[in-house]
């Protein structure tokens, strides 16, 4: 399949058309969506109208934008006017938002063509896309395995060549982990770089929208299109979108890269081997390599599994059957709320709401939530110290390659552990990218993770590009 | 931090969160949430007395907007979302008590 | 216990007991748009749910953005209440399920409010401490169908979110208030301050100002008793009645050997009683935590200074200035001053006094006639008010005529002299008044005799007769002068 960069260039030059590119995308979806369960909704009519409008503007000689005619898949936790948006939850089944997320407006303004909504773990809570009320998504590289999660549908859409680009959201690794498991580039941008307005909240202080794509340049193009200050999001960083594409070939010469012991600890051997080969490739490209231990990373999981559920328990209170979505009746309003929530939420969502409610409740706040916020401070300080010794950090994205269906569903703790390498970045609000590098068990891709301080996206893409080139990808 | 939570804690939390659990779910959640909290005990040994908690990664302050009125949604669009509506309002079963 | 028997024993009981009262006053802020979205905050009279958007409906995915003016009004109110403005404040979520609250949490402020530690001095010289004044969002409004139309016994409820997200300042007093009358005076003064700062329109009858009262009783100088919170008092009258009822209820319980449970109580305006709404055990666990969708508020010195400079004079200062213009004010005149300050009518009064009018008369006309026509005040100019008061004072108009002229001016504006002429209010010449009085004395010899013997009440009789004959064209003072000349 063509890259987004290639499509945008061809559509703008008239060599191809948005309509033709969209039809390619729609037929790829038609061919495998039933088998893989990637798209929950395909907006054929809306996408065709958007593509046609791009083509008309090109015909008039207009510059449509950097993503002219590029089909893109949207994780189904981002609101798009009139398009069913479910968060893969029964509680939102049938709901059509009356407004666009800021990222949707920005994509349209850049000429991109949103084709539909992709499956996810319900309310983005999960690491395998098995927790969807609408069935699991299969990994296109090996349909007996999970695509990762929670942005499993978006990752699978790109891996299955249905769209060159997809938007995911990353609260504890939900872009990077599926990117790793599906052999893609996936970035969790700095907190506040991309507007969260219209992203259905899981954990507000951790959530970020980011790109999934096959190439580093495509990811940079997509992020550049959606990033930058948004007055609708109070936590949005004040500056405009950074220049990223222009820097993808900046390389790593002279950069200090630290291999972090805790980011390979417990990982499969072939995963560790890939990380080591990636370190060597960066060294070959002129980077200085150091080794670091950041013991605070070991506490990330504990802090995360109190902070994220605490915020979620409050964010998910509004699904009460009163204003939108599912209602299951009861004799009074409280009974109706309870019946609705009990029927509408899946087990993992209930588990996290319960955990978060407990962590915030009277008598437990200080011991759990309060303590977790302090660990978060320590995590931030630990990162700061690390960045005095290195420009970027490197490690694995996940401990293993894509795992089989059902292998972790009965044990929540085992599932949570698959996010152990990605969580520290979310707690610190910093940036990290997963880039495919080498293969592991059964020839499945391994993701190597590069981490950088806030606003280091350009450097991260440049380092990821070095690895991409080292792998012989164009 | 203390021992893993009790079954009645889980029942209380379910009530706060407006979820009803079957007896079997209550047992399962008690066990699973207990495990997660036990894992979180690795934080309890740390002396973090003097550490300032961070609820937010970046220190932005004073983000405000001007007091300008913008168009509201079309009322028909708003009410079309309602599971039940009457006389231009969202309808709900009877409310048992006043707001706290 | 009924409210009548309660009130009859109030004074006696209060010799042995002292109520301890703390008030939480919620005032809607007069911003144009809501606290976190661009919907109009002026919802009165709008069709239900027409002032709503994804943000104030709490739809999935939305985020709040703070209205700068809501912050400034809160700071203004607090500066007027002598509060500290801490360098650092934050917003928190107060979590509880309720259908009129779209997100099922309220954005409020828990441990770091915008303002803390101030006080309010009341006209009687007492001081009530202010613990805090914080910013929070209002909820929607429910209507109850079936049953009595009230919440209890209703079959279902309908919710309108037009009010959802309107900014509120919540002002919490210390437990310093010792009587329902003082509570009333405190709220009246606070209301005046909210109006003076421009923060609120202060309209209690429309729900712009709502009060929760914490009431306990103790023997004088004993430690505080257990308190009960009475929710949602919407007028000064119900505030006072509810506090009196509740204090007596508690005293009754204690004197009967019982003890007070800490609980939230509901005030029934019709029955005049409070009743249990929720006991302490049933109290919500609000799970307050920092609102992650908002950043902290650290009003810097420059911002605070700008707000402070824009602050107008407060009611206490204005009241003092106006009172100073009246020589030896009577209680009625002080009440008049109160009304004038409350309604912001002092420009009229000052203009009239500056033009030479008697301060007491100017205050009386403002506190009565202008107050009654407050909605039409835009038709009245400072000059036409001054001129009317002066015409009355000089005897050119009787007081009845002056009131009529003011009524006319309020209704449709114009020139007071022209109105007086059009109404035929030409003052009787003293000659013809003298003739009329002489005739009346002749016609009523008994009354005249009693008047001469010193029964001053008879003056009113003669004034009434003169007014009847002259169709109200005479001036009462002139009639008295004529009577006295013949005594
Ligand atoms: Mg409050
Ligand atoms: Zn709104």
Short mmCIF file of C-alpha atoms in Angstrom, two decimals, chain C:
data_model
loop_
_atom_site.label_atom_id
_atom_site.label_comp_id
_atom_site.label_asym_id
_atom_site.label_seq_id
_atom_site.Cartn_x
_atom_site.Cartn_y
_atom_site.Cartn_z
CA UNK C 1 -44.50 20.97 67.39
CA UNK C 2 -46.24 23.53 65.23
CA UNK C 3 -44.68 26.70 64.04
CA UNK C 4 -47.19 28.92 65.84
CA UNK C 5 -46.48 27.50 69.26
CA UNK C 6 -42.78 27.67 68.41
CA UNK C 7 -42.85 31.35 67.63
CA UNK C 8 -44.88 32.23 70.72
CA UNK C 9 -42.28 30.75 73.04
CA UNK C 10 -39.27 32.00 71.10
CA UNK C 11 -38.36 34.93 73.29
CA UNK C 12 -38.64 33.04 76.55
CA UNK C 13 -36.63 30.12 75.29
CA UNK C 14 -33.96 32.31 73.85
CA UNK C 15 -33.15 33.63 77.27
CA UNK C 16 -31.82 30.19 78.15
CA UNK C 17 -30.47 29.11 74.76
CA UNK C 18 -28.37 30.59 72.05
CA UNK C 19 -28.55 29.51 68.43
CA UNK C 20 -25.24 29.22 66.56
CA UNK C 21 -25.63 29.79 62.86
CA UNK C 22 -23.29 29.58 59.90
CA UNK C 23 -24.49 30.31 56.38
CA UNK C 24 -23.48 29.11 52.93
CA UNK C 25 -24.70 31.61 50.39
CA UNK C 26 -24.67 30.71 46.69
CA UNK C 27 -24.83 33.63 44.30
CA UNK C 28 -25.17 33.24 40.55
CA UNK C 29 -22.56 35.36 38.81
CA UNK C 30 -23.71 37.84 36.19
CA UNK C 31 -21.47 36.63 33.39
CA UNK C 32 -22.73 36.72 29.83
CA UNK C 33 -21.70 33.13 29.08
CA UNK C 34 -21.63 30.09 31.34
CA UNK C 35 -18.66 29.07 33.48
CA UNK C 36 -17.09 26.56 31.08
CA UNK C 37 -18.79 27.06 27.71
CA UNK C 38 -20.13 29.77 25.45
CA UNK C 39 -23.83 29.17 26.12
CA UNK C 40 -25.69 32.21 27.39
CA UNK C 41 -25.89 32.30 31.18
CA UNK C 42 -29.14 34.27 30.91
CA UNK C 43 -31.52 31.32 30.96
CA UNK C 44 -34.62 32.86 32.55
CA UNK C 45 -37.43 32.67 30.05
CA UNK C 46 -35.50 30.58 27.51
CA UNK C 47 -37.25 27.46 26.23
CA UNK C 48 -36.00 24.43 28.19
CA UNK C 49 -32.67 23.01 27.01
CA UNK C 50 -32.18 25.74 24.42
CA UNK C 51 -29.13 27.20 26.22
CA UNK C 52 -27.13 24.00 26.02
CA UNK C 53 -24.13 22.63 24.17
CA UNK C 54 -21.95 19.50 24.39
CA UNK C 55 -19.97 21.03 27.28
CA UNK C 56 -22.82 21.99 29.61
CA UNK C 57 -24.70 18.79 28.76
CA UNK C 58 -21.62 16.85 29.86
CA UNK C 59 -21.49 14.84 26.63
CA UNK C 60 -18.67 12.34 26.22
CA UNK C 61 -15.38 13.96 25.19
CA UNK C 62 -16.00 17.55 26.23
CA UNK C 63 -13.68 19.72 28.28
CA UNK C 64 -14.27 22.83 30.41
CA UNK C 65 -12.55 26.17 29.77
CA UNK C 66 -12.79 28.73 32.56
CA UNK C 67 -14.64 32.01 32.03
CA UNK C 68 -12.27 34.82 33.02
CA UNK C 69 -15.08 37.10 34.18
CA UNK C 70 -16.45 34.40 36.52
CA UNK C 71 -13.04 34.35 38.20
CA UNK C 72 -12.94 38.13 38.36
CA UNK C 73 -16.42 38.42 39.89
CA UNK C 74 -15.46 35.88 42.53
CA UNK C 75 -12.32 37.81 43.34
CA UNK C 76 -14.26 41.10 43.40
CA UNK C 77 -16.82 39.70 45.83
CA UNK C 78 -14.07 38.38 48.01
CA UNK C 79 -12.12 41.63 48.03
CA UNK C 80 -15.30 43.38 49.12
CA UNK C 81 -15.52 40.81 51.94
CA UNK C 82 -11.98 41.59 53.06
CA UNK C 83 -10.80 38.11 52.00
CA UNK C 84 -7.29 36.95 51.31
CA UNK C 85 -6.63 35.98 47.71
CA UNK C 86 -4.18 33.07 47.99
CA UNK C 87 -1.44 32.91 45.36
CA UNK C 88 -2.51 29.46 44.43
CA UNK C 89 -5.92 27.89 43.95
CA UNK C 90 -7.27 24.86 42.16
CA UNK C 91 -10.50 23.23 41.10
CA UNK C 92 -11.80 19.89 42.27
CA UNK C 93 -14.49 17.46 41.31
CA UNK C 94 -17.24 16.78 43.80
CA UNK C 95 -18.58 13.39 42.79
CA UNK C 96 -22.20 12.36 43.29
CA UNK C 97 -24.97 11.11 41.06
CA UNK C 98 -27.88 13.40 40.44
CA UNK C 99 -29.88 13.79 37.23
CA UNK C 100 -29.70 17.58 37.10
CA UNK C 101 -25.89 17.42 37.17
CA UNK C 102 -24.82 16.41 33.66
CA UNK C 103 -21.37 15.01 34.41
CA UNK C 104 -22.48 13.48 37.71
CA UNK C 105 -19.78 15.54 39.32
CA UNK C 106 -19.69 19.22 40.10
CA UNK C 107 -16.63 21.30 39.36
CA UNK C 108 -16.03 23.18 42.60
CA UNK C 109 -13.14 24.08 44.87
CA UNK C 110 -12.26 21.95 47.86
CA UNK C 111 -9.10 22.73 49.81
CA UNK C 112 -7.60 25.61 47.84
CA UNK C 113 -10.40 28.10 47.06
CA UNK C 114 -9.83 31.37 45.24
CA UNK C 115 -10.51 33.29 48.46
CA UNK C 116 -10.21 32.62 52.15
CA UNK C 117 -10.39 34.37 55.49
CA UNK C 118 -12.43 37.58 55.40
CA UNK C 119 -15.25 39.23 57.29
CA UNK C 120 -18.43 41.21 56.85
CA UNK C 121 -19.51 44.03 59.17
CA UNK C 122 -23.27 44.36 59.60
CA UNK C 123 -25.15 47.67 60.02
CA UNK C 124 -25.68 46.91 63.73
CA UNK C 125 -21.92 46.86 64.23
CA UNK C 126 -21.56 43.08 64.57
CA UNK C 127 -18.92 41.24 62.53
CA UNK C 128 -19.36 37.87 60.83
CA UNK C 129 -16.26 36.06 59.67
CA UNK C 130 -16.06 34.69 56.13
CA UNK C 131 -14.28 31.35 55.95
CA UNK C 132 -14.04 31.16 52.19
CA UNK C 133 -15.58 32.21 48.91
CA UNK C 134 -15.16 29.79 46.07
CA UNK C 135 -16.26 29.35 42.50
CA UNK C 136 -18.41 26.42 41.34
CA UNK C 137 -20.95 25.51 38.68
CA UNK C 138 -24.71 25.48 38.99
CA UNK C 139 -26.83 22.46 38.09
CA UNK C 140 -29.85 22.04 35.81
CA UNK C 141 -33.39 22.23 37.11
CA UNK C 142 -35.89 19.44 37.67
CA UNK C 143 -39.67 19.61 37.43
CA UNK C 144 -41.65 16.87 39.14
CA UNK C 145 -44.69 15.33 37.52
CA UNK C 146 -47.58 13.58 39.20
CA UNK C 147 -48.30 13.52 42.91
CA UNK C 148 -48.21 17.02 44.34
CA UNK C 149 -45.78 18.36 41.78
CA UNK C 150 -43.11 18.33 44.44
CA UNK C 151 -40.23 15.93 44.64
CA UNK C 152 -41.86 13.55 47.10
CA UNK C 153 -44.49 11.39 45.57
CA UNK C 154 -43.80 12.46 42.01
CA UNK C 155 -44.06 9.81 39.28
CA UNK C 156 -41.30 11.16 37.12
CA UNK C 157 -39.18 14.24 36.70
CA UNK C 158 -38.20 16.39 33.77
CA UNK C 159 -34.80 18.04 33.55
CA UNK C 160 -33.84 21.30 31.88
CA UNK C 161 -30.10 21.99 31.59
CA UNK C 162 -30.31 25.69 30.74
CA UNK C 163 -29.00 26.55 34.21
CA UNK C 164 -26.33 23.86 34.11
CA UNK C 165 -22.89 25.45 34.21
CA UNK C 166 -23.95 28.94 35.25
CA UNK C 167 -21.16 30.18 37.55
CA UNK C 168 -21.83 30.44 41.26
CA UNK C 169 -19.84 32.00 44.06
CA UNK C 170 -20.31 30.11 47.31
CA UNK C 171 -19.62 32.25 50.36
CA UNK C 172 -19.24 30.37 53.62
CA UNK C 173 -19.51 32.27 56.88
CA UNK C 174 -18.01 31.25 60.19
CA UNK C 175 -20.41 29.99 62.89
CA UNK C 176 -20.65 33.55 64.19
CA UNK C 177 -24.32 34.35 63.76
CA UNK C 178 -26.44 34.22 66.91
CA UNK C 179 -30.01 34.91 65.82
CA UNK C 180 -32.27 34.53 62.83
CA UNK C 181 -32.51 38.32 62.64
CA UNK C 182 -28.74 38.59 62.43
CA UNK C 183 -28.73 35.88 59.77
CA UNK C 184 -31.23 37.91 57.81
CA UNK C 185 -29.18 41.08 58.19
CA UNK C 186 -26.05 39.20 57.11
CA UNK C 187 -27.68 37.89 53.95
CA UNK C 188 -29.18 41.29 53.17
CA UNK C 189 -25.77 42.93 53.52
CA UNK C 190 -24.03 40.20 51.54
CA UNK C 191 -26.62 40.49 48.83
CA UNK C 192 -25.99 44.22 48.69
CA UNK C 193 -22.29 43.58 48.26
CA UNK C 194 -22.85 41.07 45.47
CA UNK C 195 -25.04 43.61 43.70
CA UNK C 196 -22.61 46.48 44.29
CA UNK C 197 -19.67 44.50 42.87
CA UNK C 198 -21.73 43.69 39.80
CA UNK C 199 -21.17 40.01 40.54
CA UNK C 200 -24.83 39.13 40.96
CA UNK C 201 -28.28 40.58 40.45
CA UNK C 202 -29.15 39.36 43.95
CA UNK C 203 -32.66 38.27 42.96
CA UNK C 204 -33.58 35.72 45.58
CA UNK C 205 -37.06 35.20 44.18
CA UNK C 206 -35.53 34.03 40.88
CA UNK C 207 -33.02 31.79 42.61
CA UNK C 208 -29.98 33.97 41.87
CA UNK C 209 -29.13 33.80 45.58
CA UNK C 210 -29.74 30.58 47.55
CA UNK C 211 -28.82 29.80 51.11
CA UNK C 212 -27.98 26.74 53.19
CA UNK C 213 -28.05 27.34 56.95
CA UNK C 214 -26.09 25.38 59.54
CA UNK C 215 -27.92 25.63 62.85
CA UNK C 216 -27.07 24.37 66.31
CA UNK C 217 -28.01 25.53 69.79
CA UNK C 218 -26.10 25.82 73.04
CA UNK C 219 -26.39 27.30 76.49
CA UNK C 220 -24.63 30.68 76.41
CA UNK C 221 -20.85 30.24 76.50
CA UNK C 222 -21.09 26.43 76.28
CA UNK C 223 -19.33 24.51 73.49
CA UNK C 224 -21.09 24.31 70.13
CA UNK C 225 -23.86 21.74 69.83
CA UNK C 226 -24.39 19.27 66.99
CA UNK C 227 -25.49 21.10 63.90
CA UNK C 228 -28.09 20.44 61.26
CA UNK C 229 -27.89 21.86 57.78
CA UNK C 230 -31.07 23.28 56.26
CA UNK C 231 -30.87 23.25 52.48
CA UNK C 232 -32.02 25.67 49.85
CA UNK C 233 -33.63 28.64 51.54
CA UNK C 234 -34.76 31.01 48.84
CA UNK C 235 -35.94 34.13 50.64
CA UNK C 236 -35.02 36.18 53.68
CA UNK C 237 -38.37 35.29 55.18
CA UNK C 238 -37.90 31.53 54.86
CA UNK C 239 -34.32 31.89 56.10
CA UNK C 240 -35.54 33.53 59.27
CA UNK C 241 -38.52 31.22 59.78
CA UNK C 242 -36.49 28.09 59.10
CA UNK C 243 -33.75 29.08 61.56
CA UNK C 244 -36.29 29.92 64.27
CA UNK C 245 -38.13 26.68 63.73
CA UNK C 246 -34.98 24.61 63.67
CA UNK C 247 -33.45 26.24 66.77
CA UNK C 248 -36.63 25.61 68.73
CA UNK C 249 -36.90 22.07 67.46
CA UNK C 250 -33.39 21.35 68.67
CA UNK C 251 -34.03 23.00 72.03
CA UNK C 252 -37.21 20.92 72.43
CA UNK C 253 -35.33 17.72 71.67
CA UNK C 254 -32.55 18.55 74.11
CA UNK C 255 -34.90 19.75 76.86
CA UNK C 256 -36.84 16.51 76.48
CA UNK C 257 -33.62 14.67 77.24
CA UNK C 258 -32.82 13.75 73.65
CA UNK C 259 -29.82 14.61 71.54
CA UNK C 260 -29.40 16.13 68.10
CA UNK C 261 -28.29 13.96 65.19
CA UNK C 262 -26.08 15.63 62.63
CA UNK C 263 -28.14 15.65 59.47
CA UNK C 264 -29.29 17.56 56.45
CA UNK C 265 -32.82 18.92 56.69
CA UNK C 266 -35.36 20.20 54.26
CA UNK C 267 -37.42 23.35 54.86
CA UNK C 268 -41.08 23.09 53.96
CA UNK C 269 -42.25 26.58 53.17
CA UNK C 270 -45.95 25.71 53.33
CA UNK C 271 -45.97 23.69 56.54
CA UNK C 272 -43.30 25.90 58.10
CA UNK C 273 -41.26 22.96 59.35
CA UNK C 274 -37.89 21.35 58.72
CA UNK C 275 -37.66 17.59 58.21
CA UNK C 276 -34.88 15.03 57.84
CA UNK C 277 -33.47 14.75 54.33
CA UNK C 278 -30.37 12.72 55.01
CA UNK C 279 -28.62 11.57 58.17
CA UNK C 280 -24.87 11.78 58.64
CA UNK C 281 -24.58 8.04 58.01
CA UNK C 282 -26.30 8.45 54.66
CA UNK C 283 -24.10 11.38 53.74
CA UNK C 284 -22.45 11.18 50.34
CA UNK C 285 -18.78 10.36 50.02
CA UNK C 286 -17.93 13.04 47.48
CA UNK C 287 -14.49 11.68 46.60
CA UNK C 288 -13.13 15.15 45.94
CA UNK C 289 -10.04 15.18 43.75
CA UNK C 290 -8.32 17.74 41.58
CA UNK C 291 -10.17 18.45 38.32
CA UNK C 292 -7.65 17.15 35.77
CA UNK C 293 -9.27 19.00 32.88
CA UNK C 294 -8.52 22.43 34.36
CA UNK C 295 -5.21 23.98 35.27
CA UNK C 296 -4.55 25.85 38.49
CA UNK C 297 -5.50 29.43 39.06
CA UNK C 298 -2.78 31.65 40.45
CA UNK C 299 -4.10 35.22 40.17
CA UNK C 300 -0.95 37.32 40.06
CA UNK C 301 -0.64 40.69 41.79
CA UNK C 302 -1.26 42.69 38.61
CA UNK C 303 -4.49 40.85 37.91
CA UNK C 304 -5.64 41.29 41.51
CA UNK C 305 -4.74 44.98 41.45
CA UNK C 306 -6.74 45.53 38.27
CA UNK C 307 -9.76 43.91 39.91
CA UNK C 308 -9.28 45.87 43.13
CA UNK C 309 -9.09 49.18 41.28
CA UNK C 310 -12.35 48.48 39.48
CA UNK C 311 -14.18 47.87 42.75
CA UNK C 312 -16.94 50.42 43.47
CA UNK C 313 -17.93 51.62 46.99
CA UNK C 314 -19.63 48.95 49.10
CA UNK C 315 -23.10 49.34 50.70
CA UNK C 316 -21.77 50.03 54.21
CA UNK C 317 -19.70 52.96 52.99
CA UNK C 318 -22.50 54.28 50.78
CA UNK C 319 -25.03 53.93 53.59
CA UNK C 320 -22.79 55.87 55.91
CA UNK C 321 -22.33 58.66 53.37
CA UNK C 322 -26.02 59.02 52.70
CA UNK C 323 -27.01 58.83 56.37
CA UNK C 324 -24.54 61.62 57.06
CA UNK C 325 -26.61 63.91 54.85
CA UNK C 326 -29.69 63.52 57.09
CA UNK C 327 -29.74 65.48 60.32
CA UNK C 328 -30.71 63.24 63.25
CA UNK C 329 -32.29 60.45 61.22
CA UNK C 330 -35.39 58.72 62.56
CA UNK C 331 -35.65 54.92 62.39
CA UNK C 332 -38.02 55.30 59.44
CA UNK C 333 -35.50 57.46 57.64
CA UNK C 334 -32.76 54.90 58.32
CA UNK C 335 -34.99 52.25 56.77
CA UNK C 336 -35.40 54.57 53.82
CA UNK C 337 -31.62 54.88 53.48
CA UNK C 338 -31.42 51.08 53.53
CA UNK C 339 -33.85 50.79 50.65
CA UNK C 340 -32.10 53.52 48.68
CA UNK C 341 -28.73 51.75 49.05
CA UNK C 342 -30.20 48.34 48.32
CA UNK C 343 -31.74 49.53 45.11
CA UNK C 344 -28.81 51.76 44.19
CA UNK C 345 -30.96 54.93 44.13
CA UNK C 346 -28.51 57.24 45.83
CA UNK C 347 -27.71 59.17 42.66
CA UNK C 348 -31.31 60.43 42.62
CA UNK C 349 -31.30 61.27 46.29
CA UNK C 350 -27.95 63.03 46.12
CA UNK C 351 -28.99 65.03 43.08
CA UNK C 352 -32.15 66.21 44.85
CA UNK C 353 -30.27 67.13 48.02
CA UNK C 354 -27.60 68.93 45.99
CA UNK C 355 -30.38 70.88 44.31
CA UNK C 356 -31.59 72.02 47.71
CA UNK C 357 -34.20 69.40 48.60
CA UNK C 358 -34.78 68.22 52.14
CA UNK C 359 -32.75 65.00 52.50
CA UNK C 360 -35.52 63.25 54.46
CA UNK C 361 -38.09 64.04 51.78
CA UNK C 362 -35.77 63.01 48.95
CA UNK C 363 -35.02 59.70 50.70
CA UNK C 364 -38.72 59.09 51.38
CA UNK C 365 -39.70 59.67 47.75
CA UNK C 366 -36.85 57.43 46.51
CA UNK C 367 -37.46 54.66 49.06
CA UNK C 368 -41.20 54.58 48.33
CA UNK C 369 -42.16 55.89 44.90
CA UNK C 370 -38.92 55.07 43.03
CA UNK C 371 -38.66 51.70 44.72
CA UNK C 372 -42.19 50.87 43.61
CA UNK C 373 -41.38 51.85 40.05
CA UNK C 374 -37.87 50.42 39.95
CA UNK C 375 -38.40 48.60 36.66
CA UNK C 376 -39.27 51.90 34.92
CA UNK C 377 -36.40 53.87 36.39
CA UNK C 378 -34.87 54.41 32.97
CA UNK C 379 -37.66 56.95 32.23
CA UNK C 380 -36.66 59.16 35.11
CA UNK C 381 -33.83 61.68 35.02
CA UNK C 382 -31.95 63.01 38.02
CA UNK C 383 -33.25 66.49 37.14
CA UNK C 384 -36.92 65.55 36.91
CA UNK C 385 -36.72 63.72 40.26
CA UNK C 386 -34.98 66.69 41.92
CA UNK C 387 -37.47 69.14 40.48
CA UNK C 388 -40.48 67.12 41.68
CA UNK C 389 -39.13 66.81 45.21
CA UNK C 390 -38.41 70.52 45.33
CA UNK C 391 -41.92 71.38 44.05
CA UNK C 392 -43.38 69.29 46.84
CA UNK C 393 -41.14 70.90 49.40
CA UNK C 394 -42.05 74.42 48.36
CA UNK C 395 -45.73 73.58 48.56
CA UNK C 396 -46.18 73.87 44.82
CA UNK C 397 -47.38 70.25 44.88
CA UNK C 398 -49.14 68.38 47.66
CA UNK C 399 -47.56 65.10 48.61
CA UNK C 400 -50.34 63.19 46.85
CA UNK C 401 -49.73 65.26 43.74
CA UNK C 402 -45.98 64.81 43.96
CA UNK C 403 -46.44 61.04 44.11
CA UNK C 404 -48.72 61.12 41.10
CA UNK C 405 -46.23 63.21 39.15
CA UNK C 406 -43.42 60.77 40.01
CA UNK C 407 -45.65 57.90 38.91
CA UNK C 408 -46.22 59.65 35.61
CA UNK C 409 -42.51 60.38 35.15
CA UNK C 410 -41.64 56.73 35.79
CA UNK C 411 -44.31 55.51 33.42
CA UNK C 412 -43.49 57.72 30.49
CA UNK C 413 -40.90 60.36 31.37
CA UNK C 414 -41.40 64.05 30.69
CA UNK C 415 -41.17 67.33 32.56
CA UNK C 416 -42.69 67.50 36.08
CA UNK C 417 -43.94 71.09 35.66
CA UNK C 418 -45.71 70.19 32.42
CA UNK C 419 -47.26 67.12 34.02
CA UNK C 420 -48.45 69.14 37.01
CA UNK C 421 -50.03 71.72 34.70
CA UNK C 422 -51.67 69.06 32.54
CA UNK C 423 -53.13 67.46 35.64
CA UNK C 424 -54.47 70.81 36.80
CA UNK C 425 -52.27 70.73 39.90
CA UNK C 426 -52.07 74.45 40.13
CA UNK C 427 -51.68 75.17 43.75
CA UNK C 428 -54.57 77.08 45.30
CA UNK C 429 -53.69 80.65 46.05
CA UNK C 430 -53.47 81.35 49.76
CA UNK C 431 -56.49 83.67 49.42
CA UNK C 432 -58.78 81.00 48.11
CA UNK C 433 -57.35 78.43 50.59
CA UNK C 434 -58.09 80.88 53.42
CA UNK C 435 -61.69 81.25 52.23
CA UNK C 436 -62.13 77.48 51.98
CA UNK C 437 -60.73 76.90 55.47
CA UNK C 438 -62.93 79.64 56.94
CA UNK C 439 -66.04 78.11 55.33
CA UNK C 440 -65.17 74.64 56.65
CA UNK C 441 -64.66 75.96 60.20
CA UNK C 442 -68.09 77.46 60.06
CA UNK C 443 -69.61 74.24 58.79
CA UNK C 444 -67.94 72.10 61.47
CA UNK C 445 -68.13 74.00 64.77
CA UNK C 446 -67.72 70.92 67.05
CA UNK C 447 -64.55 69.72 65.38
CA UNK C 448 -63.15 73.25 65.37
CA UNK C 449 -63.84 73.58 69.11
CA UNK C 450 -62.01 70.32 69.85
CA UNK C 451 -59.11 71.38 67.69
CA UNK C 452 -58.85 74.66 69.52
CA UNK C 453 -58.83 72.76 72.81
CA UNK C 454 -55.68 71.02 71.63
CA UNK C 455 -56.84 67.84 69.90
CA UNK C 456 -54.25 67.83 67.08
CA UNK C 457 -55.89 64.81 65.38
CA UNK C 458 -58.60 67.14 64.16
CA UNK C 459 -56.06 68.84 61.87
CA UNK C 460 -56.21 65.70 59.73
CA UNK C 461 -59.99 66.00 59.60
CA UNK C 462 -59.78 69.55 58.25
CA UNK C 463 -57.05 68.64 55.77
CA UNK C 464 -59.26 65.82 54.50
CA UNK C 465 -62.21 68.20 54.10
CA UNK C 466 -60.07 70.76 52.28
CA UNK C 467 -58.72 68.09 49.93
CA UNK C 468 -62.24 66.94 49.18
CA UNK C 469 -63.43 70.44 48.34
CA UNK C 470 -60.32 71.33 46.34
CA UNK C 471 -60.07 67.90 44.73
CA UNK C 472 -56.64 67.39 46.22
CA UNK C 473 -55.16 70.64 44.99
CA UNK C 474 -54.33 72.01 48.43
CA UNK C 475 -51.05 71.54 50.27
CA UNK C 476 -51.45 69.89 53.67
CA UNK C 477 -48.83 72.07 55.34
CA UNK C 478 -50.51 75.21 54.06
CA UNK C 479 -53.85 74.00 55.47
CA UNK C 480 -52.28 73.50 58.90
CA UNK C 481 -50.81 77.01 58.70
CA UNK C 482 -54.26 78.42 57.95
CA UNK C 483 -55.82 76.44 60.83
CA UNK C 484 -53.17 77.55 63.26
CA UNK C 485 -53.56 81.18 62.22
CA UNK C 486 -57.26 80.94 63.23
CA UNK C 487 -56.83 78.89 66.43
#
